[in-house]
């Protein structure tokens, strides 16, 4: 079948590093994306991995291992404004994107 | 406009009434999605349109839900005989490639 698994909640302190893991199961896998959603807002795109390895965008990095059906989002130098929900999603070669249930990140002072 | 536009932004309707939610995707985007999100929950896939292909309707929760996309652009999600459990925010998104999806601000539906 098709599925995504990620932790439901993560808590960290300001300035720390946090890693949100995601495992997936699907046929026709094409790539893994990450989205951020603040309360009351729409999800916004953070990063995308189609190939194995690490993609870095400022304080955020995302990693993919296709052989392990696994990826993660790494957030460095955490700030209070990073408190939000983070969704991993996979794209299939049919173009459709499927979202996980999201991880709620709480950043504490 | 520059982004995905949805209307209405808020809708309160009586149980049993029909509602229509509109989505205007980013110009040129071939893919269009509808998702539903209840308070504090994840995104529930509803339907996916890609170009001229038959839509993927596998996420529609019941036959009260339908969607169409006219001319490969604007889409309308229709919910017939609304129920209280239909209360949620309905998010539309569009994309051009396989990596990035752009979301609208959502239509917040409350069924009373």
XYZ file of C-alpha atoms in Angstrom:
221
model
C 0.000 0.000 0.000
C 0.915 3.626 0.265
C 1.847 5.327 3.510
C 3.965 7.927 5.215
C 5.139 7.891 8.805
C 6.563 10.772 10.775
C 6.551 11.587 14.509
C 3.467 13.415 15.700
C 5.285 15.832 18.008
C 8.805 17.117 18.596
C 9.961 19.646 21.183
C 13.289 21.481 21.183
C 14.847 24.609 22.615
C 15.804 27.764 20.824
C 19.186 27.516 19.141
C 19.165 23.725 19.038
C 19.113 21.327 16.088
C 16.163 19.058 15.443
C 15.658 16.236 12.944
C 12.213 15.116 11.781
C 12.247 11.673 10.212
C 9.934 10.356 7.555
C 9.525 6.867 6.160
C 7.357 6.091 3.191
C 5.935 3.207 1.258
C 4.642 3.627 -2.258
C 5.029 2.420 -5.794
C 6.246 4.766 -8.478
C 8.097 6.964 -6.009
C 9.511 10.094 -7.597
C 10.611 12.442 -4.809
C 10.124 13.632 -1.246
C 9.107 17.135 -0.266
C 8.714 19.003 3.004
C 6.166 21.672 3.846
C 5.744 23.993 6.809
C 2.391 25.108 8.147
C 1.825 27.659 10.880
C -1.441 27.648 12.797
C -4.206 29.119 10.665
C -1.995 29.344 7.596
C -1.553 27.398 4.405
C 1.308 24.925 3.940
C 4.367 26.406 2.297
C 7.085 24.568 0.425
C 10.430 24.053 2.165
C 12.491 21.572 0.176
C 12.459 18.745 -2.320
C 14.663 15.685 -2.839
C 14.463 13.625 -5.991
C 17.940 12.146 -5.630
C 19.698 10.560 -2.677
C 21.626 12.912 -0.478
C 21.363 16.180 1.331
C 19.782 19.394 0.084
C 20.570 22.522 2.064
C 18.581 25.744 2.112
C 19.769 28.120 4.783
C 18.986 26.734 8.228
C 16.951 23.886 6.749
C 18.321 20.732 5.152
C 16.551 17.691 3.801
C 17.900 14.221 3.181
C 16.677 11.298 1.118
C 17.702 7.653 0.910
C 15.651 5.944 -1.773
C 17.042 2.507 -0.937
C 15.826 2.896 2.657
C 12.569 4.688 1.752
C 13.589 7.270 4.311
C 14.145 10.956 4.567
C 14.506 13.654 7.158
C 14.242 17.378 7.637
C 16.980 19.006 9.682
C 16.390 22.379 11.256
C 19.378 24.190 12.693
C 19.678 27.216 14.974
C 16.045 26.863 15.936
C 14.023 30.019 16.372
C 10.692 30.532 18.075
C 9.103 31.224 14.695
C 9.989 27.679 13.606
C 7.198 26.386 15.848
C 4.819 24.925 13.276
C 3.680 21.678 11.704
C 6.004 20.024 9.221
C 4.694 17.640 6.598
C 6.663 15.209 4.504
C 5.073 14.345 1.194
C 5.974 12.033 -1.609
C 5.360 12.486 -5.299
C 4.737 9.571 -7.554
C 5.613 9.468 -11.225
C 1.904 10.009 -11.891
C 2.398 13.446 -10.387
C 0.194 13.059 -7.335
C 1.474 14.296 -3.957
C 0.485 12.515 -0.764
C 0.949 14.148 2.632
C 1.815 12.576 5.959
C -0.064 13.488 9.123
C 2.543 16.073 10.043
C 4.902 16.690 12.942
C 4.132 19.483 15.364
C 7.372 21.204 16.357
C 7.357 23.270 19.517
C 10.374 25.492 20.110
C 10.841 26.584 23.703
C 12.943 29.495 24.975
C -3.056 36.767 -9.717
C 0.331 35.595 -8.579
C -0.886 32.868 -6.229
C -3.623 30.284 -5.836
C -6.887 32.027 -5.111
C -9.767 30.407 -3.271
C -13.278 31.606 -2.563
C -15.109 31.987 -0.348
C -12.527 32.308 2.403
C -15.186 31.520 4.988
C -18.557 29.829 4.608
C -21.146 28.997 7.227
C -23.947 26.819 5.949
C -26.852 24.910 7.369
C -26.781 21.143 7.500
C -28.323 19.688 4.375
C -27.458 22.620 2.106
C -25.128 22.370 -0.887
C -21.914 24.392 -1.070
C -19.522 25.241 -3.868
C -15.896 26.124 -3.264
C -13.857 27.725 -6.012
C -10.157 27.538 -6.796
C -8.235 29.633 -9.292
C -4.783 28.094 -9.707
C -1.571 29.782 -10.697
C -1.655 30.505 -14.407
C -0.005 27.763 -16.445
C -0.012 25.175 -13.685
C -1.213 21.875 -15.075
C -1.814 20.071 -11.792
C -4.517 20.994 -9.301
C -5.259 19.394 -5.944
C -7.986 19.599 -3.350
C -7.178 18.651 0.239
C -9.233 18.811 3.401
C -7.833 19.601 6.820
C -9.698 19.376 10.093
C -8.488 21.335 13.101
C -5.124 20.045 14.261
C -5.083 17.249 11.713
C -3.066 16.421 8.623
C -3.991 17.039 5.017
C -6.525 14.608 3.619
C -6.227 14.163 -0.137
C -9.521 14.599 -1.979
C -8.929 14.864 -5.721
C -6.135 15.530 -8.211
C -6.353 16.937 -11.720
C -3.406 16.711 -14.120
C -3.736 18.298 -17.520
C -6.300 16.553 -19.680
C -6.019 13.238 -17.867
C -8.924 11.733 -15.985
C -8.877 13.089 -12.420
C -7.805 10.945 -9.502
C -10.924 10.955 -7.338
C -9.748 8.292 -4.951
C -9.816 10.599 -1.919
C -13.388 11.844 -2.177
C -15.034 10.650 1.061
C -18.527 10.063 -0.322
C -20.682 10.600 -3.374
C -21.811 13.905 -1.853
C -18.448 15.293 -2.917
C -17.602 16.137 -6.506
C -15.170 18.400 -8.296
C -14.620 19.630 -11.787
C -11.989 21.639 -13.546
C -13.042 23.689 -16.519
C -10.683 24.523 -19.353
C -7.736 23.179 -17.418
C -7.879 26.143 -15.067
C -10.538 27.016 -12.486
C -11.860 24.209 -10.305
C -15.020 23.912 -8.246
C -15.465 21.514 -5.334
C -19.126 20.806 -4.589
C -20.439 19.285 -1.406
C -24.067 18.248 -1.507
C -26.317 17.835 1.527
C -23.615 19.047 3.879
C -23.116 17.329 7.219
C -21.476 18.648 10.366
C -18.486 16.355 9.828
C -17.785 18.218 6.594
C -16.668 21.221 8.646
C -12.992 21.761 7.839
C -10.714 23.948 5.810
C -10.600 22.970 2.166
C -7.230 23.682 0.605
C -6.593 23.962 -3.095
C -3.103 23.741 -4.530
C -1.504 23.815 -7.934
C 1.841 22.834 -9.375
C 3.786 22.873 -12.585
C 6.385 20.262 -11.798
C 6.577 17.294 -9.503
C 8.432 19.029 -6.702
C 6.625 22.129 -5.548
C 2.974 22.592 -4.697
C 1.567 26.042 -4.058
C -1.395 26.300 -1.737
C -4.201 28.789 -1.517
C -5.254 30.193 1.828
C -8.150 27.769 2.021
C -11.912 27.915 2.328
C -13.038 27.505 5.939
C -16.353 25.655 5.953
C -18.574 25.463 9.018
C -21.738 23.385 8.873
C -24.235 24.252 11.600
